Short mmCIF file of C-alpha atoms in Angstrom, two decimals:
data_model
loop_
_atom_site.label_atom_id
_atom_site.label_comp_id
_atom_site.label_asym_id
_atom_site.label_seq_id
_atom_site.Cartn_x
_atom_site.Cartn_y
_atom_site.Cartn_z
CA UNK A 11 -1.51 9.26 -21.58
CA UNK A 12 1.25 6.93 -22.93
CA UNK A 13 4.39 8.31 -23.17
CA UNK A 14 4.88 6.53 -26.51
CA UNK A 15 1.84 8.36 -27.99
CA UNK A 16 2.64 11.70 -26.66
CA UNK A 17 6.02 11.21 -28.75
CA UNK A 18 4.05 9.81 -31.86
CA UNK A 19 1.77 12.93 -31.16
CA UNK A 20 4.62 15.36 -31.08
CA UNK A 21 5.94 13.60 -34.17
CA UNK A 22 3.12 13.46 -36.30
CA UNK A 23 0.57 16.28 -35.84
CA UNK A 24 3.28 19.07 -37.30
CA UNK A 25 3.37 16.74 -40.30
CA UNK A 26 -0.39 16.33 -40.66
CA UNK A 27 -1.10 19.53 -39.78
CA UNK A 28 0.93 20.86 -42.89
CA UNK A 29 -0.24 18.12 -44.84
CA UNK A 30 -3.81 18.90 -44.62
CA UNK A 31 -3.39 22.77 -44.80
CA UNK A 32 -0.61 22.73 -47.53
CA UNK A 33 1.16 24.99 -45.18
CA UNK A 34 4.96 25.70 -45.64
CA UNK A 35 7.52 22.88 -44.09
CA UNK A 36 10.40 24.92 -44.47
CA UNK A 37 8.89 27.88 -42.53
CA UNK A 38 7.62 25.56 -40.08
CA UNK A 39 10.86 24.17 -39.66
CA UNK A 40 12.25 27.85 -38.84
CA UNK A 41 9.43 28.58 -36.74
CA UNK A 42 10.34 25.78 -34.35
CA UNK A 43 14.11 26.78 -34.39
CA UNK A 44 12.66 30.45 -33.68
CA UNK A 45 10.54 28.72 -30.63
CA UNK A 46 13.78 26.70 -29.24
CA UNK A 47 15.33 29.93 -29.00
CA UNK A 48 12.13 31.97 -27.28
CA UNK A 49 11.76 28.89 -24.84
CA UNK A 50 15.78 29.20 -23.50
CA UNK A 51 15.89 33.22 -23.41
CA UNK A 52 13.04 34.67 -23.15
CA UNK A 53 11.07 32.15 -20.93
CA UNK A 54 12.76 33.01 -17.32
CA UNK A 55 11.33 37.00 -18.25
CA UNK A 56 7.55 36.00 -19.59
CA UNK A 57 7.80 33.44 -16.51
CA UNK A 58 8.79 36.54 -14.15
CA UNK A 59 5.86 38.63 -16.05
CA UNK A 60 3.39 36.49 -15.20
CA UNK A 61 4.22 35.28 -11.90
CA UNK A 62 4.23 39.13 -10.98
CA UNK A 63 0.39 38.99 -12.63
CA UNK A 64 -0.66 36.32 -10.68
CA UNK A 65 0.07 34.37 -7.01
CA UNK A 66 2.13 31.55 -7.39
CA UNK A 67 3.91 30.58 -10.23
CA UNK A 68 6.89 28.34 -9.42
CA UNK A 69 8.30 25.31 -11.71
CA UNK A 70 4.94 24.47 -13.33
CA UNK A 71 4.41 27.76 -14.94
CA UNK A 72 8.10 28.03 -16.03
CA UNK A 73 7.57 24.54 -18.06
CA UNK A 74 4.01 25.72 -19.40
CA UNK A 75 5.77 29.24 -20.27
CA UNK A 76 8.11 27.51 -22.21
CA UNK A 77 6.47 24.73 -23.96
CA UNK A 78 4.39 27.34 -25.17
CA UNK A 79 7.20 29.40 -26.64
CA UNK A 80 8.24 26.57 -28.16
CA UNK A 81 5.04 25.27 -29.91
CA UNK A 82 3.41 28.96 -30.57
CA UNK A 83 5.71 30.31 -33.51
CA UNK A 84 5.33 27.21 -35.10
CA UNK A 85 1.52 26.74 -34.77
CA UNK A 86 0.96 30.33 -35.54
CA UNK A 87 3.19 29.56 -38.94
CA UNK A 88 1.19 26.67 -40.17
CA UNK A 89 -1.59 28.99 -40.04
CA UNK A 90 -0.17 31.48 -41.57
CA UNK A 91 1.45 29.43 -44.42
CA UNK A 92 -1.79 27.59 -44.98
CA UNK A 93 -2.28 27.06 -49.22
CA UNK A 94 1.45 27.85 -49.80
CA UNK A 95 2.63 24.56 -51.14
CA UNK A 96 1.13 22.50 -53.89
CA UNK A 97 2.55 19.26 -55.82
CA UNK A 98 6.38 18.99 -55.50
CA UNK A 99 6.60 21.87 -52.53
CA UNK A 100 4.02 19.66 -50.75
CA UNK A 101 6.06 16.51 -50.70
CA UNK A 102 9.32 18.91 -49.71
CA UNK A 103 6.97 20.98 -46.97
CA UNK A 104 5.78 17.36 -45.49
CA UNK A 105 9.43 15.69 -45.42
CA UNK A 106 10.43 18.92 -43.43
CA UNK A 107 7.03 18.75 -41.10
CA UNK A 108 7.91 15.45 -40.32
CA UNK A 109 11.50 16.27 -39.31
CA UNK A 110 10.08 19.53 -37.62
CA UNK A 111 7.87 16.76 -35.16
CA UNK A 112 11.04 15.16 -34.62
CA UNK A 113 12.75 18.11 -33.31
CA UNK A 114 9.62 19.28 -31.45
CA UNK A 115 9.94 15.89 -29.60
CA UNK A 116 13.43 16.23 -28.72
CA UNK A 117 12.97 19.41 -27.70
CA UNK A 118 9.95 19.58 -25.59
CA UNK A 119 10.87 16.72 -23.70
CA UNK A 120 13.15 18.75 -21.41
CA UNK A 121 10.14 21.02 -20.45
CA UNK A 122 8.20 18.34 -19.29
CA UNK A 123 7.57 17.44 -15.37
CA UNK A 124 10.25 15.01 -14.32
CA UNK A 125 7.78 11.91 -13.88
CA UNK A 126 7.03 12.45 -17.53
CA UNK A 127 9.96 12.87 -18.79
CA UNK A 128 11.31 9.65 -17.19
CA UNK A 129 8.17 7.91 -19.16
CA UNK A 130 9.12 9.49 -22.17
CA UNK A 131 12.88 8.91 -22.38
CA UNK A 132 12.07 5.40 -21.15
CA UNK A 133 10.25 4.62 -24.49
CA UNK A 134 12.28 2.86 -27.75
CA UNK A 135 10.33 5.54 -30.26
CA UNK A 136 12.59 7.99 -27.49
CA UNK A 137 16.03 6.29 -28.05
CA UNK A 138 15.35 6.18 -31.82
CA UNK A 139 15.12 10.19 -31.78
CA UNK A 140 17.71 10.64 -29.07
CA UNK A 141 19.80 8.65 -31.45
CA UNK A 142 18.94 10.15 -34.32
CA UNK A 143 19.33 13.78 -33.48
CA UNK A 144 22.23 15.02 -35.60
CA UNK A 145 20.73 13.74 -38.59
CA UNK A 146 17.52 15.43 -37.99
CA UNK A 147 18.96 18.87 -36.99
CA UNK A 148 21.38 18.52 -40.41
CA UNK A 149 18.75 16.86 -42.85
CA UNK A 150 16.07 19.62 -41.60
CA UNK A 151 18.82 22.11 -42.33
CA UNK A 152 19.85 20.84 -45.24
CA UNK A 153 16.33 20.44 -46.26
CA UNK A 154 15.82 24.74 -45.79
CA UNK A 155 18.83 25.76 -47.46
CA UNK A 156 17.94 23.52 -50.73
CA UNK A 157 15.13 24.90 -50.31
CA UNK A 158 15.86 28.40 -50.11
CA UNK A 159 18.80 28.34 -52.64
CA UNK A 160 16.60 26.55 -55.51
CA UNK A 161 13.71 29.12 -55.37
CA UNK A 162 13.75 31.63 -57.58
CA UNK A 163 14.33 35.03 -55.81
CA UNK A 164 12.00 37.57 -57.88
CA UNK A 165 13.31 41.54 -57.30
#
């Protein structure tokens, strides 16, 4: 596969996915922080659990271990979340989708083989990102806490 689809890919199916199940961006959003956090800590334990399960393991499983920490909270969410956001909620939930792809870009990339991660930080839609990282981590933040402060807390 081209590395500059697999980065389009990453990019775009969060937002599309939210899109067509009017899940919740901002949740999403969390979700993926939630994964980034699974995929640096607990990752090296599921990785021992499972090599212990099965012969082998090595490098290979590690990366699958934690791409899949990374992309499950946030998969499982936009199931979840499905029919949550309608009109003005659905424009908000798709901005932060989209911003949630770029993240999940950035931050799968490491977990990739090294071959494929040379492809993918060789491609311009890559450097864009890389460039661009601050901004996404602070507008997708930004995006949450407006989000979260202009809701209307019900007791």
């Amino acid at each position: 596969m081209d590395a500059q689809i697999l980065v389009g890919l990453l990019v775009l199916v969060p937002f599309v996915a939210v899109l067509l199940l009017h899940a919740s961006g901002v949740f999403t959003f969390l979700s993926l922080c939630l994964g980034s956090v699974l995929a640096t800590y607990v990752a090296g334990d599921a990785n021992t659990v499972l090599a212990s399960a099965r012969s082998g393991g090595g490098l290979a499983t590690m990366q699958w271990v934690q791409l899949g920490l990374l992309v499950a909270p946030m998969a499982v969410t936009i199931l979840l979340t499905r029919k949550k956001s309608n009109g003005v909620k659905l424009v908000l939930s798709a901005t932060l989708a989209l911003i949630a792809g770029a993240l999940l870009a950035l931050l799968a990339t490491p977990y990739f083989s090294r071959a494929l991660q040379a492809d993918v930080t060789a491609t311009e839609l890559w450097h864009q990102l890389d460039s661009l990282q601050t901004a996404i981590i602070l507008s997708g933040t930004g995006l949450v806490l407006f989000n979260l402060f202009s809701t209307r807390w019900k007791p």
